[in-house]
């Protein structure tokens, strides 16, 4: 067979390139004749590396330029941390594949304290996420949440320099980069609900590119895809981005979708939590369940947070 070529668009961070290389290896193992190249694309989120995400409009910050490259046929597929991918995609693009989820939970990293409960009163905790901030302040209102941006190595360096008593990072990225030994506490989802899609990779392609679609769909993980469909439908119905603290986590076992949703005010003083179990058979039925949870939480009073008066 004549050689065929695919170009992957990726951010240039160590974690992004690790994820892109994982997809590249997977494609080449499945299709040895494929020539797969990774093209690094700098995004707005990379350029504005120090500003708080909620202040610079987080939705699409890490994806917009890569999607433009896709639409311009400069790359054939994009590999995203799925939590960074907006729920509404540009016309002509599709979320073709969702990979098997790594650990979706958040982690506390600390050089002195074993868990969140051991952090002293007024402890400085670093995170760039309003979602994490709101939930942490809900049960530890004394904590001093401080902005922490940068790649994983930069964040670890700031912790080791003593700028924080603890920092919060996603388990998935730490595991993928070989830093699982730095995890002090893996935080249960019931205490710190993850970001929608956290731990999974999303592969985005052009809708009309049948060749690429057929290839990347071989990397799809059905149960993860169904679970994340519920989470993304939940978030889409709420219209939330980085400016509203919204969290959602779902898992599928024996066709039963177990889902947790959290909507909170940034200061953590208001927090709505809901859980549900639903029998599902597809991504479509899971998405319906996600919308139903969102509707129920809005009716219970979360509307005031999502769309404040």
Backbone as a ProteinNet text record, in pm:
[ID]
protein_1_A
[PRIMARY]
XXXXXXXXXXXXXXXXXXXXXXXXXXXXXXXXXXXXXXXXXXXXXXXXXXXXXXXXXXXXXXXXXXXXXXXXXXXXXXXXXXXXXXXXXXXXXXXXXXXXXXXXXXXXXXXXXXXXXXXXXXXXXXXXXXXXXXXXXXXXXXXXXXXXXXXXXXXXXXXXXXXXXXXXXXXXXXXXXXXXXXXXXXXXXXXXXXXXXXXXXXXXXXXXXXXXXXXXXXXXXXXXXXXXXXXXXXXXXXXXXXXXXXXXXXXXXXXXXXXXXXXXXXXXXXXXXXXXXXXXXXXXXXXXXXXXXXXXXXXXXXXXXXXXX
[TERTIARY]
83.7	0	87.3	53.3	129.3	126.1	237.5	246.8	141.2	76.8	-20.5	31.2	-9.8	46.4	-64.3	-44.2	-133.9	-50.2	-100.9	-32.4	-118	-58.8	-126.1	-91.8	-193.6	-171.7	-172.1	-71.6	-59.2	3.6	-32.1	42.1	182.8	272.5	412.2	458.8	367.5	410.5	451	526.7	572.2	453.7	348.3	232.1	157.6	136.9	66.3	140	272.5	350.7	350.8	350.2	338.3	207.2	99.2	-32	-37.2	18.7	20.5	103.5	214.7	299.1	230.6	149.1	72.9	-23.4	-90.5	-181.7	-103.6	9.2	93	134	180.4	222.6	104.8	-10.3	-128.6	-168.5	-164.4	-200.7	-100.6	27.3	129.5	128.6	90.3	77.1	-39.1	-148.7	-266.2	-247.5	-175.6	-159.7	-11.5	68.5	214	254.7	167.9	202.1	187.4	127.2	102.2	229.5	252.8	355.3	284.4	314.3	244.6	344	308.8	393.7	319.3	393.2	334.8	379.4	282.7	313.1	272.4	366.1	339.5	274.9	166.2	93.1	79.1	122.7	113.7	-26.6	-89.7	-225.8	-224.5	-338.7	-351.3	-322.1	-364.4	-339.9	-192.5	-113.5	30.8	98.1	49	106.9	77.4	-48.6	-89.5	-69.8	55.1	84.3	70	61.5	57.6	-76.5	-162.3	-290	-388	-471.8	-574.7	-669.7	-702.4	-785.4	-920.9	-979.8	-1113.6	-1112.6	-994.2	-984.7	-962.7	-916.3	-883	-976	-1086	-1184.9	-1135.9	-1143.4	-1079.1	-1130.8	-1256.2	-1315.7	-1243.5	-1180.5	-1113.1	-971.7	-920.8	-786.2	-678.3	-698.9	-597.2	-630.3	-734.5	-778.3	-798.4	-825.2	-870	-771	-643.6	-544.5	-524.8	-537.9	-524.7	-644.3	-762.8	-881.6	-872.7	-815	-794.8	-700.8	-598.2	-506.8	-578.2	-669.7	-750.3	-836.5	-908.3	-997.6	-918.8	-796.2	-711.3	-630.9	-656.4	-590.5	-438.8	-392.6	-250.7	-219.6	-321.5	-309.9	-434.2	-424.9	-536.4	-616.6	-553.1	-622.5	-557.5	-633.6	-582.5	-602.4	-502.8	-511.7	-522.5	-631.6	-657.4	-671.4	-630.9	-684.8	-832.3	-919.8	-1060.2	-1122.1	-1071.6	-1127	-1105.9	-1011.7	-985.4	-1072.5	-1141.4	-1213.9	-1355.7	-1393.6	-1530.2	-1635.6	-1755	-1862.2	-1923.5	-1904.2	-1951.8	-1830	-1822.7	-1707.4	-1737.2	-1632.9	-1653.5	-1719.3	-1797.7	-1864.4	-1760.6	-1787.9	-1697.2	-1602.4	-1599.3	-1511.9	-1593.5	-1530.9	-1599.9	-1507	-1565.8	-1494.2	-1506.8	-1406	-1415.5	-1390.4	-1301.8	-1254.4	-1230.2	-1268.1	-1234.2	-1160.8	-1039.8	-956.5	-992.7	-942.1	-963.1	-913.9	-996.3	-966.9	-857.7	-764.3	-669.1	-742	-678.8	-739.6	-793.9	-924.3	-987.7	-977	-927.1	-931.4	-824.4	-844.2	-744.3	-653.3	-534.6	-436.1	-385.8	-361.5	-288.2	-140.9	-57.3	87	138.2	212.4	264.8	397.8	488	616.9	614.1	503.6	500.7	376.6	267.3	140.2	86.4	22.9	-16.9	-149.9	-236.5	-367.5	-427.1	-542.9	-606.9	-640	-681.3	-721.7	-603.2	-481.9	-363.4	-312	-356.4	-309	-345.6	-252.4	-282.1	-377.6	-436.3	-526.7	-452.4	-516.6	-454.4	-349.9	-342.9	-243	-262.5	-150.8	-153.1	-163.3	-269.2	-291.2	-294	-212.6	-201.8	-289.1	-367.3	-445.3	-489.3	-506.1	-555.3	-703.6	-766.3	-902	-1005.1	-1105.1	-1216	-1292.8	-1302.8	-1372.9	-1309.1	-1176.8	-1107.5	-1119.3	-1099.6	-1106.6	-1239	-1349	-1480.3	-1506.2	-1468.7	-1494.3	-1402.8	-1277.5	-1186.6	-1236.8	-1279.3	-1325.7	-1457	-1533.7	-1660.4	-1638.4	-1534	-1512.9	-1390.3	-1311.6	-1198.5	-1192.3	-1287.5	-1296.2	-1176.9	-1091.1	-973.9	-855.9	-860.6	-746.4	-726.6	-602.8	-568.8	-539.2	-637.9	-621.7	-547.2	-436.1	-352.8	-335.8	-328.7	-319.6	-188.7	-201.4	-84	-99.4	-20.8	-20.4	116.6	129.9	257.2	247.2	351	350.3	374.1	365.2	374.9	507.8	618.3	750.1	757.7	700.3	700.6	621.3	507.1	423.5	492.6	557.9	630.2	745.8	814.6	925.6	876.4	762.9	708.5	670	617.3	586.4	713.8	815.4	940.1	1015	993.2	1055.5	986.4	871.9	801.7	701.1	662.6	564	423.2	402.1	270.4	287.5	185.6	182.2	133	56.6	8.1	-36.5	-36.6	-92.4	-183.4	-278.7	-372.7	-349.6	-325.8	-308.1	-391.9	-415	-488	-397	-451.7	-374.5	-326.8	-414.5	-385.1	-254.5	-236.2	-114.6	8.9	-2	112.1	149	49.1	74.4	139.3	84.4	137.1	282.9	318.8	455.1	550.7	500.2	586.8	607.8	515.1	527.3	429.3	380.9	281.5	338.4	471.1	531.8	523.6	488	474.3	334.5	241.9	105.7	103.6	59.3	49.7	-83.9	-191.1	-324.9	-404	-461.9	-557.6	-694.5	-754.8	-874	-998.7	-1084.4	-1205.9	-1293	-1359.8	-1444.8	-1560.4	-1600.4	-1709.3	-1667.6	-1538.1	-1490.2	-1446.6	-1380.5	-1335.8	-1371.2	-1489.4	-1539.7	-1453.4	-1411.4	-1321	-1388.5	-1304.8	-1353.9	-1417	-1515.1	-1577.6	-1469.5	-1464.9	-1368.5	-1230.3	-1206.8	-1072.5	-1022.7	-897.1	-834.7	-843.7	-931.2	-947.1	-885.9	-845.6	-798.8	-909	-923.8	-1018.8	-943.6	-980.3	-918.5	-1020.6	-984.7	-1073.1	-1027.5	-1123	-1092.4	-1192.8	-1168	-1268.7	-1379.1	-1503.5	-1616.5	-1612.6	-1563.9	-1567.1	-1444	-1351.9	-1227.5	-1245.9	-1306.3	-1340.1	-1215.3	-1106.3	-982.3	-932.3	-921.3	-870.5	-969.7	-1097.4	-1199.9	-1193.2	-1181.7	-1179.1	-1058.4	-946.8	-824.3	-833.9	-870.5	-864.3	-974	-1084.6	-1191.8	-1152.9	-1044.8	-993.3	-933.8	-907	-850.6	-959	-1084.4	-1194.1	-1219	-1254.9	-1290.2	-1437.4	-1518.1	-1664.2	-1717.3	-1677.2	-1733	-1693.1	-1567.9	-1525.8	-1605.5	-1625.2	-1697.2	-1839.9	-1905.6	-2042.4	-2045.1	-1952.7	-1948.9	-1924.1	-1827.8	-1792.6	-1903.4	-1978.1	-2092.8	-2192.7	-2213.7	-2304.5	-2248.3	-2120.6	-2058	-2062.7	-2028.8	-2024	-2164.3	-2264.4	-2402.1	-2447.6	-2408.3	-2436.6	-2377.4	-2250	-2182.2	-2241.2	-2270.8	-2326.2	-2460.4	-2544.6	-2676	-2661.3	-2558.5	-2537.6	-2466.8	-2408.7	-2341.5	-2215.3	-2156.3	-2042.3	-1909.3	-1817.3	-1678.9	-1590.8	-1480.5	-1390.5	-1439.1	-1544.3	-1590.7	-1691.7	-1746.6	-1843.4	-1790	-1780.2	-1729.8	-1831.4	-1810.7	-1896	-1807.2	-1850.4	-1775.2	-1870.4	-1821.1	-1904.4	-1819.7	-1864.1	-1790.8	-1889.8	-1868.3	-1954.8	-1871	-1926.4	-1863.3	-1973.2	-1936.6	-2033.4	-1988.4	-2081.5	-2053.5	-2179.8	-2166.8	-2281.5	-2400.1	-2368.5	-2468.5	-2541.7	-2488	-2543.1	-2449.1	-2502.5	-2427	-2442.3	-2331.3	-2330.3	-2268.6	-2341.6	-2297.6	-2307.2	-2207.6	-2201.8	-2185.5	-2264.3	-2252.1	-2239.6	-2158.4	-2138.4	-2141.7	-2217.6	-2220	-2199.9	-2102.2	-2069.3	-2043.5	-2054.9	-2011.1	-1859.4	-1791.1	-1644.2	-1591.6	-1666.7	-1619.8	-1656	-1726.3	-1759.7	-1874.9	-1933.2	-2039.5	-2170.1	-2191.3	-2306.7	-2253.8	-2307.9	-2264.2	-2381.2	-2410.9	-2517.1	-2452.3	-2498.8	-2444.6	-2560.8	-2542.8	-2647.6	-2580.8	-2648.6	-2601.9	-2719.9	-2687.6	-2793.5	-2734.7	-2819.9	-2786.7	-2889.5	-2842.9	-2931.3	-2883.6	-2975.4	-2939.4	-2918.3	-2803.7	-2772.7	-2724.1	-2742.9	-2698.7	-2610.3	-2596.3	-2521.6	-2481.2	-2397.5	-2360.5	-2482.4	-2576.4	-2696.3	-2782.2	-2801.9	-2882.3	-2808.9	-2675.7	-2597.3	-2608.5	-2607.1	-2620.1	-2754.5	-2858.7	-2991.4	-2988	-2920	-2909.1	-2833	-2728.4	-2652.4	-2735.8	-2817.8	-2905.9	-3008.9	-3061.9	-3161.6	-3103.7	-2978.1	-2915.6	-2899.4	-2856.3	-2840.2	-2973	-3080.3	-3212.5	-3255.7	-3230.9	-3272.4	-3195.6	-3067	-2986.3	-3023.3	-3054.2	-3099.6	-3229.7	-3320	-3448.6	-3431.8	-3324.8	-3301	-3236.1	-3204.9	-3150	-3016.8	-2953.6	-2821.7	-2828.7	-2948.6	-2966.2	-2907.3	-2915.6	-2866.4	-2714.6	-2645.6	-2499.5	-2461.2	-2528.2	-2494.8	-2525	-2641.5	-2680.4	-2719.5	-2621.3	-2654.8	-2740.8	-2830.1	-2921.9	-2847.4
-119.6	0	124.7	223.7	347.9	415	483.8	549.7	659.2	663.3	767.8	847.4	972.9	1063	1131.5	1141.8	1217.4	1313.5	1435.1	1534.8	1564.6	1547.4	1573.2	1714.3	1791.7	1922.8	1911.3	1971.9	1959.7	2084.7	2114.7	2215	2162.1	2253.8	2215.4	2176.3	2171.6	2135.2	1988.2	1954.8	1816.4	1719.9	1760.1	1673.5	1661.2	1773	1769.2	1681.5	1693.6	1613.6	1466	1439	1299.1	1239.5	1316.6	1268.3	1252.2	1347.1	1337.9	1219.2	1194.9	1079.9	948.1	946.9	825.9	794.5	896.7	877.1	836.8	902.7	868.4	721.6	675.2	535.1	440.6	477	393.1	379.5	489.5	485.9	404.8	421.9	349	199.8	164.6	21.9	-41.4	34.8	-15.7	-13.4	87.9	108.4	134.2	28.1	44	124.2	132.1	205.5	356.2	400.1	542.9	616.7	730	823.5	929.3	933.2	1024.9	1127.5	1253	1364.9	1447.3	1505.3	1595.7	1737.5	1828.5	1969.4	2050.1	2122.8	2201.4	2333.6	2366.3	2490.7	2563	2686.5	2765.3	2823.9	2804.5	2853.9	2978.7	3046	3165.4	3132.9	3015.1	2974.1	2957.6	2921.6	2908.4	3045.3	3137.9	3272.2	3348.1	3338	3406.3	3311.2	3275.3	3162.9	3195.2	3323.8	3357.3	3411.3	3451.8	3512.6	3406.2	3439.7	3344.2	3310.8	3182.7	3139.5	3207	3225.2	3285	3433.8	3495.8	3638.5	3660.7	3558.5	3577.1	3498	3446.6	3377.1	3240	3146.9	3017.3	2930	2949.1	2857.9	2866.8	2758.6	2755.8	2810.4	2852.3	2910.7	2814.1	2685.5	2586.8	2509.8	2553.1	2476.3	2559.8	2688.9	2771	2766.7	2790.7	2795.6	2658.6	2552.8	2418	2387.6	2430.3	2409.9	2489.2	2607.6	2685.6	2612.3	2547	2469.7	2349.9	2289.3	2178.5	2225.3	2334.9	2386.3	2433.5	2477.9	2522.7	2411.3	2285.6	2167.5	2167.9	2239	2234.9	2114.9	2065.1	1939	1856.6	1726.5	1636	1597	1602.5	1570.6	1648	1669.6	1739.9	1652.2	1650.9	1575.6	1675.7	1667.5	1760.4	1683.7	1747.1	1705.5	1741.4	1642.8	1665.8	1774.1	1790.8	1894.3	2034.5	2050.4	2181.6	2209.5	2106.8	2121.3	2171	2288.2	2338.7	2238.6	2250.8	2157.5	2189.2	2310.9	2347.5	2363.9	2282.5	2284.3	2371	2424.5	2501.4	2415.6	2479.6	2408.4	2338.9	2213.4	2136	2045.9	2059.7	1976.4	1880	1768.3	1665	1609.8	1577.3	1502.8	1355.8	1305.7	1173.5	1060.4	1084.6	976	1026.1	943.8	968.2	844.6	863.8	750.4	699.2	582.1	525.1	622.3	644.8	745.3	699.3	787.2	769	810.9	797.8	838.7	981.2	999.7	1130.2	1221.5	1171	1248.9	1358.5	1452.7	1553.9	1502.2	1562.4	1521.3	1642.1	1622	1719.7	1682.4	1782.3	1763.6	1858.3	1805.3	1886.6	1827.6	1913.3	1864.6	1842.5	1886.4	1878.5	1810.9	1810.4	1764.7	1647.7	1551.6	1425.6	1433.1	1527.7	1535.7	1673.5	1698.9	1829.4	1865.3	1765.3	1792.8	1834.9	1794.5	1830.6	1970.9	2029	2164.4	2259.3	2343.4	2433.7	2544.1	2609.5	2720.7	2827.9	2877.7	2981.4	2930.2	2799.4	2742.7	2795.9	2819.7	2866.4	2743.8	2741.3	2630.3	2685.8	2629.4	2678.7	2600.9	2674.5	2614.6	2726.2	2693.4	2792.6	2774	2680	2637.3	2691.5	2764.6	2808.4	2690.2	2583.3	2462	2407.5	2397.7	2347.7	2446.8	2575	2678.1	2673.4	2669.2	2677.6	2557.3	2438.8	2318.8	2312.3	2354	2356.8	2453.5	2572.9	2672.7	2631.5	2545.8	2502.2	2426.6	2342.1	2268	2315.7	2405.8	2466	2614.3	2690.4	2832	2913	2855	2927	2923.7	2837.2	2823	2949.5	2978	3091.1	3035.6	3045.4	2991.6	3094.5	3052.1	3142.8	3088.3	3180.8	3141.6	3067.5	2956.4	2876.6	2833.5	2892	2854.1	2798.2	2756.4	2701.6	2552.2	2494.4	2349.7	2276.2	2145	2065.3	2088.2	2091.8	2112	2247.5	2351.1	2483.6	2482.8	2416.6	2411.9	2334.6	2224.9	2148.1	2228.9	2303.8	2386.5	2491.3	2554.9	2656.4	2594.8	2472	2401.7	2373.4	2321.9	2285.2	2405.5	2522.4	2645.6	2700.7	2640.7	2684.4	2795.1	2818.8	2923.7	2883.3	2751.7	2699.5	2589.1	2574.6	2457	2334.6	2358.3	2248.3	2301.3	2217.2	2252.2	2138.4	2172	2072.2	2054.7	1931.4	1898.1	1775.1	1752.6	1633.3	1510.6	1404	1279.1	1233.4	1246.2	1191.2	1244.8	1377.3	1436	1391.4	1381.9	1337.5	1193.9	1108.6	968.1	956.7	1030.5	1021.7	1068.1	1165.5	1218.3	1146.2	1044.1	968.7	1033.8	1122.2	1192.7	1141.1	1019.8	970.2	963.5	953.4	948.7	1083.4	1189.9	1321.1	1341.2	1250.1	1264.2	1235.9	1334.7	1319.5	1257.4	1306.7	1253.1	1251.6	1137.5	1130	1162.5	1271.8	1326.5	1260	1201.1	1135.8	1232.9	1181.5	1267.3	1325.7	1257.6	1308.6	1435.8	1453.2	1573.6	1681.9	1642.2	1737	1676.9	1714.9	1658.7	1709	1620.8	1660.2	1748.5	1804.6	1877.3	1778.8	1826.3	1744	1697.4	1565.9	1509.2	1485	1520.5	1508.5	1364.6	1349.2	1217	1150.7	1202	1143.5	1236.7	1179.1	1256.9	1261.3	1376.3	1390.4	1410.9	1336	1351.9	1418.8	1535.5	1616.8	1609.9	1596.3	1588.1	1672.5	1684.6	1744.9	1642.1	1687.3	1595.8	1525.5	1594.1	1539	1454.5	1442.9	1369.1	1222.5	1145.1	1005.1	922.2	949.7	872	883.4	1006.8	1026.7	975.7	1002.9	955.9	805.5	734.2	586.9	538	609.1	567.4	595.7	718.2	754.7	687.2	650.3	586.2	448.8	393.9	267.8	286.3	410.1	437.8	473.8	471.6	510.1	403.2	449.7	359.2	380.9	282.1	300	345.5	282.3	317.8	459.1	496.8	634	732.4	699.2	788	813	706.6	720.1	804.9	778	854.3	1002.1	1030.7	1170.1	1240.5	1166.4	1226.5	1282.3	1211.2	1260.1	1386.1	1384.7	1499.5	1623.8	1606.2	1720.6	1775.5	1688	1734.8	1813.2	1767.8	1837.7	1978.2	1988.8	2118.6	2208.6	2148.8	2227.8	2288.2	2211.4	2262.2	2378.1	2372.9	2479.4	2599.9	2581.3	2691.5	2736.7	2648.7	2688.4	2676.6	2764.6	2755.9	2772.4	2844.3	2863.8	2972.3	3047.5	3154.6	3107.2	2989.2	2933.7	2800.3	2783.2	2656.2	2542.9	2461.8	2346.7	2223.8	2115.8	1991.5	1876.7	1776	1659.8	1537	1426.6	1301.2	1186.4	1104.1	988.4	865.1	751.6	624.2	526.6	432	333.9	194.9	121.3	-17.3	-99.6	-202.6	-287.3	-205.8	-111.1	-23.7	67.9	82.9	177.2	297.2	414.6	538.6	594.8	607.7	670.8	809.1	910.8	1046.8	1136.3	1225.4	1325.5	1462	1559.5	1695.7	1794.9	1897.2	2002.1	2137.8	2231.4	2370.9	2455.5	2546.1	2621.7	2767.8	2851.3	2989.9	2992.9	3091.5	3094.3	3094.9	3155.1	3158.1	3032.1	2939	2812.6	2818.5	2936.1	2948.1	2884.5	2883.7	2811.6	2693.9	2577.7	2460.4	2364.8	2330.8	2235.6	2107	1995.2	1864.6	1771.1	1689.9	1594.1	1466.3	1354.6	1226.7	1155.6	1067.9	988	860.6	761.2	636.6	615.6	588.4	575.5	460.3	381.2	277.6	344.5	319.5	381.4	274.6	301.4	206.8	271.9	405.7	476.6	613.5	681.1	818.7	909.3	881.4	964.6	954.8	832.6	818.6	874.4	865.8	924.1	1076	1135.5	1280.7	1328.2	1251.9	1286.2	1287.1	1188.3	1181.3	1301.7	1343.6	1460.7	1587.5	1605.3	1721.8	1717.4	1598.9	1585.7	1626.8	1587.4	1627.4	1779.3	1839.2	1984.9	2055.2	2007	2068.1	2058	1943.1	1922.3	2017.2	2035.6	2122	2268.9	2307.9	2445.1	2472.2	2374.9	2389.7	2394.8	2330.5	2326.8	2454.8	2548.2	2676	2715.1	2622.7	2653.2	2757.6	2784	2885.6	3019.2	3050.5	3178.9	3190.7	3076.5	3078.6	3082.3	2999.8	2988.3	3117.8	3177.2	3306.2	3398.7	3462.2	3546	3664.3	3705.2	3817	3949.4
0	0	0	-79.3	-83.5	52.9	85.5	215.7	228.4	343.3	372.6	491.2	499.5	599.4	677.4	808.2	895.1	979.2	996.6	1078.2	1200.7	1319.6	1446.4	1492.3	1526.9	1586.7	1737.9	1803.2	1948.4	2006.7	2130.4	2206.9	2231.2	2272.7	2284.4	2422.4	2521.3	2655.8	2661	2763.7	2778.6	2786.2	2859.6	2873.7	2740.8	2671.3	2542.9	2442.8	2439.4	2344.5	2383.4	2513.6	2557.2	2506.8	2519.4	2476.1	2324.6	2251.3	2105.3	2058.9	2126.8	2090.2	2121.8	2227.4	2259	2145.1	2093.3	1980.3	1855.4	1831.9	1715.7	1719.6	1835.6	1849.1	1828.1	1885.1	1867.7	1722.8	1648.5	1506.4	1425.5	1456.4	1380.1	1411.4	1534.9	1567	1492.4	1478.7	1407.6	1256.4	1208.5	1064	1034.2	1023.6	1008.4	885.3	785.6	663.4	679.8	792	811.8	851.6	788.9	832.5	917.1	1046	1137.6	1190.5	1174.4	1216.5	1320.6	1416	1515.5	1484.5	1475	1449.9	1572.3	1630	1750.6	1712.9	1782.8	1759.5	1892.7	1897.4	2020.9	2032.3	2147	2168.8	2256.6	2261.5	2346.2	2491.7	2535.5	2673.2	2704	2602	2621	2624.8	2542.2	2536.9	2666	2713.7	2837.2	2954.7	2978.4	3068	3215.8	3251.9	3394.4	3442.4	3349.4	3388.7	3436.9	3538.8	3583.5	3469.4	3453.6	3341.3	3340.5	3457.6	3462	3427.4	3428.3	3394.6	3245	3173.3	3031.3	2940.9	2999.1	2915.8	2877.4	2970.8	2954.1	2842.2	2799.2	2702.1	2567.3	2524.9	2396	2396.4	2512	2516.4	2469.5	2493.6	2459.5	2331.3	2261.5	2144	2018	2030.6	1917.2	1800.7	1828.2	1719.7	1655.2	1734.4	1678.1	1588.7	1630.6	1547.8	1417.2	1423.1	1300.5	1204.3	1259.3	1175.9	1113.1	1189.3	1135.6	1019.2	1041.7	937.7	815.8	837.8	727.8	663.3	703.5	646.7	669.2	772.8	807.3	896	965.2	1040.2	1010.2	1036.3	1005.6	1128.9	1245.1	1369.7	1482	1586.4	1704	1826.3	1912.5	2037.5	2151.9	2226.3	2336.9	2468.2	2578	2707.7	2700.4	2714.6	2683.9	2771.4	2892.1	2980.5	2923.8	2830.1	2770.3	2648.2	2596.8	2470.9	2497	2441.6	2461.8	2414.8	2471	2434.9	2299.6	2250.4	2116.8	2026.5	1921.1	1831	1709.1	1645.8	1523.1	1415	1330.3	1220.9	1133.1	1104.5	1020.9	1097.5	1230.4	1312.5	1397.6	1433.6	1511.6	1618.5	1732.7	1836	1797.9	1728.5	1667.1	1765.9	1860.9	1946.7	2087.7	2186	2325.7	2376	2425.9	2465	2604.1	2636	2769.2	2875.2	2974.5	3076.2	3171.7	3198.8	3308	3435.7	3551.1	3678.4	3665.5	3685.4	3664.7	3785.8	3897.7	4020.8	4025.3	4116.9	4146.6	4257.3	4263.5	4362.7	4439.8	4568.8	4649.3	4645.2	4620.8	4629.3	4736.9	4832	4941.1	4986.6	5029.6	5079.9	5230.6	5296.7	5443.6	5500.3	5425.6	5482.1	5400.6	5470.4	5406.6	5335.5	5373.1	5310	5332.6	5270.6	5281.8	5425.9	5504.2	5641.7	5728.8	5691.2	5769.7	5739.1	5628.3	5595	5707.6	5752.4	5864.3	5822.8	5920.3	5892.3	5813.5	5709.1	5626.2	5530	5510.2	5418.8	5277.3	5209.1	5070.4	4978.4	4897.8	4805.4	4663.2	4575.9	4439.6	4342.4	4264.5	4156.9	4063	3935.1	3838.9	3811	3882.2	3849.7	3948.5	3895.4	3979.7	4035.5	3956.2	4000.2	4127.4	4127	4245.9	4360.3	4329.9	4434	4508.7	4435	4498.2	4588.5	4541	4621.6	4743.6	4727.4	4841.9	4948.8	4905.2	5002	5066.9	5000.4	5057.6	5188.3	5192	5317.2	5395.1	5336.8	5408.6	5373.1	5430.5	5398	5443.2	5526.7	5577.2	5480.8	5380.4	5290.2	5207.2	5174.3	5087.6	4947.3	4860.2	4725.6	4641.1	4581.9	4502.8	4361.5	4264	4123.8	4095.9	4025.3	3988.3	3843.1	3753.7	3613.1	3577.8	3452.4	3406.4	3386.3	3324.1	3302.4	3433.9	3428.6	3551.6	3621.7	3546.5	3608.7	3679	3618	3679.4	3809.2	3808.3	3928.3	4040.3	4004.8	4106.3	4164.2	4079.7	4127.1	4227.7	4198.1	4289.2	4423.1	4418.7	4543.9	4621.8	4552.1	4619.6	4673.9	4612.6	4661.2	4785.6	4823	4942.5	4919.5	4792.9	4764.4	4808.4	4828.3	4865.9	4969.7	5054.9	5142.7	5065.1	4960.1	4876.6	4741.7	4640.9	4510.6	4467	4379.4	4328.9	4179	4137.1	3996	3963.6	3836	3794	3803.8	3859.3	3867.6	3729.7	3629.2	3497.4	3440.8	3446.4	3391.9	3467.1	3599.5	3680.2	3647.2	3631.8	3599.6	3461.4	3363.4	3226.4	3218.5	3301.6	3297.3	3392.2	3462.7	3552.6	3688	3727.9	3855	3959.6	3945.2	4040.7	4182.8	4195.6	4328.7	4401	4328.7	4392	4450.8	4422.5	4473	4623.3	4699.9	4844.5	4883.7	4822.1	4847.7	4717	4685.4	4575.2	4634.3	4587.2	4651.9	4594.5	4676.8	4625.6	4546.8	4443	4359.8	4440.4	4547	4629.4	4704	4722.9	4792.2	4693.9	4587	4485	4349.3	4300.5	4175.5	4058.8	3969.1	3860.8	3756	3670	3553.3	3456.2	3382.5	3278.1	3180	3157.5	3063.6	3120.3	3245.6	3302.6	3296	3254	3246.2	3111	3022.9	2889.1	2785.1	2673.8	2559.6	2455	2391.7	2282.4	2152.3	2049.3	1917	1826	1776.9	1693.8	1548.5	1457.9	1315	1236.5	1106.2	1019.1	993.8	999.2	980.1	845	743.2	607.7	573.7	668.7	641.6	680.9	589.5	618.9	646.4	577.2	594.4	738.9	788.4	924.6	1028.2	1006.5	1099.6	1119.2	1010.3	1017.6	1096.3	1083.7	1153.5	1303	1339	1480.3	1562	1499.9	1575.7	1628.3	1575.1	1629.9	1769.2	1807.7	1940.8	2042.7	2000.1	2088.7	2195.3	2315.9	2424.8	2458.2	2427.8	2428.7	2564.5	2673.7	2804.9	2846.1	2818.4	2847.6	2763	2636	2544	2595.4	2640.2	2690.7	2817.9	2909.2	3034.9	3009.1	2920.4	2894	2815.2	2734.9	2664.3	2764.3	2874.4	2978.7	3043.6	3074.4	3139	3049.8	2922.5	2831.3	2802.3	2798	2780.8	2903.9	3021.1	3146.7	3142.7	3106	3100.3	2992.3	2877.1	2766.5	2804.6	2870.9	2911.9	3009.7	3093.9	3192	3130.4	3012.1	2944.2	3012.9	3092.7	3174.4	3103.5	3140.6	3097.2	3218.8	3203.2	3316.5	3412.2	3373.8	3460.7	3565.3	3549.7	3644.6	3695	3827.5	3880.5	3863	3760.6	3731.2	3721.9	3783.4	3779.3	3749.8	3681.5	3652.5	3629.1	3685.6	3667.7	3654	3553.3	3530.9	3501.5	3534.3	3498	3459	3374.1	3325.7	3367.3	3426.3	3463.8	3439.8	3358.2	3322.9	3271.7	3184.9	3121.5	3219.7	3339.2	3436.3	3445.4	3417	3426.1	3566.6	3637.1	3769.2	3752.6	3792.7	3763.9	3885.6	3898.2	4003.9	3938.4	3982.6	3932.4	4045.7	4024.8	4125.6	4056.2	4112.7	4067.9	4192.6	4188.8	4310	4277.2	4379	4365.9	4384.3	4324.2	4333.6	4476.3	4570.8	4710.1	4787.5	4722	4785.6	4883.4	4903.6	5003.9	4957.8	4826.4	4770.9	4688.8	4716.8	4641.4	4626.9	4502.4	4471.3	4420.9	4474.4	4438.5	4406	4302.7	4267.4	4217.5	4238.3	4184.9	4119	4025.8	3964.7	3905.2	3893.7	3824.3	3714.6	3594.6	3479.5	3391.8	3341.8	3245	3110.5	3048.7	2919.3	2822.3	2694.1	2591.7	2487.2	2495.5	2392	2443.6	2365.5	2399.6	2398.7	2309.2	2299.3	2425.6	2474.9	2597.1	2718.3	2716.7	2825.8	2824.2	2705.7	2694.3	2747.8	2721.5	2774.5	2927	2985.4	3131.5	3186	3115.2	3159.4	3158.4	3054.6	3046.3	3159.1	3187.7	3294.4	3429.3	3454.8	3580.7	3586.2	3477.3	3473.4	3500.9	3435.9	3455.7	3602	3661.6	3800.7	3894.2	3869.2	3955.2	3937.1	3814.1	3790	3865	3860.6	3929.1	4079.9	4129.9	4274.6	4327.1	4236.7	4282.2	4221.3	4146.8	4089.3	3978.3	3928.2	3825	3868.4	3996	4047.2	4034.6	4035	4020	3871.9	3793.2	3651.2	3577.8	3608.9	3549.3	3663.3	3729.1	3845.1	3804.4	3895.7	3866.9	3877
[MASK]
+++++++++++++++++++++++++++++++++++++++++++++++++++++++++++++++++++++++++++++++++++++++++++++++++++++++++++++++++++++++++++++++++++++++++++++++++++++++++++++++++++++++++++++++++++++++++++++++++++++++++++++++++++++++++++++++++++++++++++++++++++++++++++++++++++++++++++++++++++++++++++++++++++++++++++++++++++++

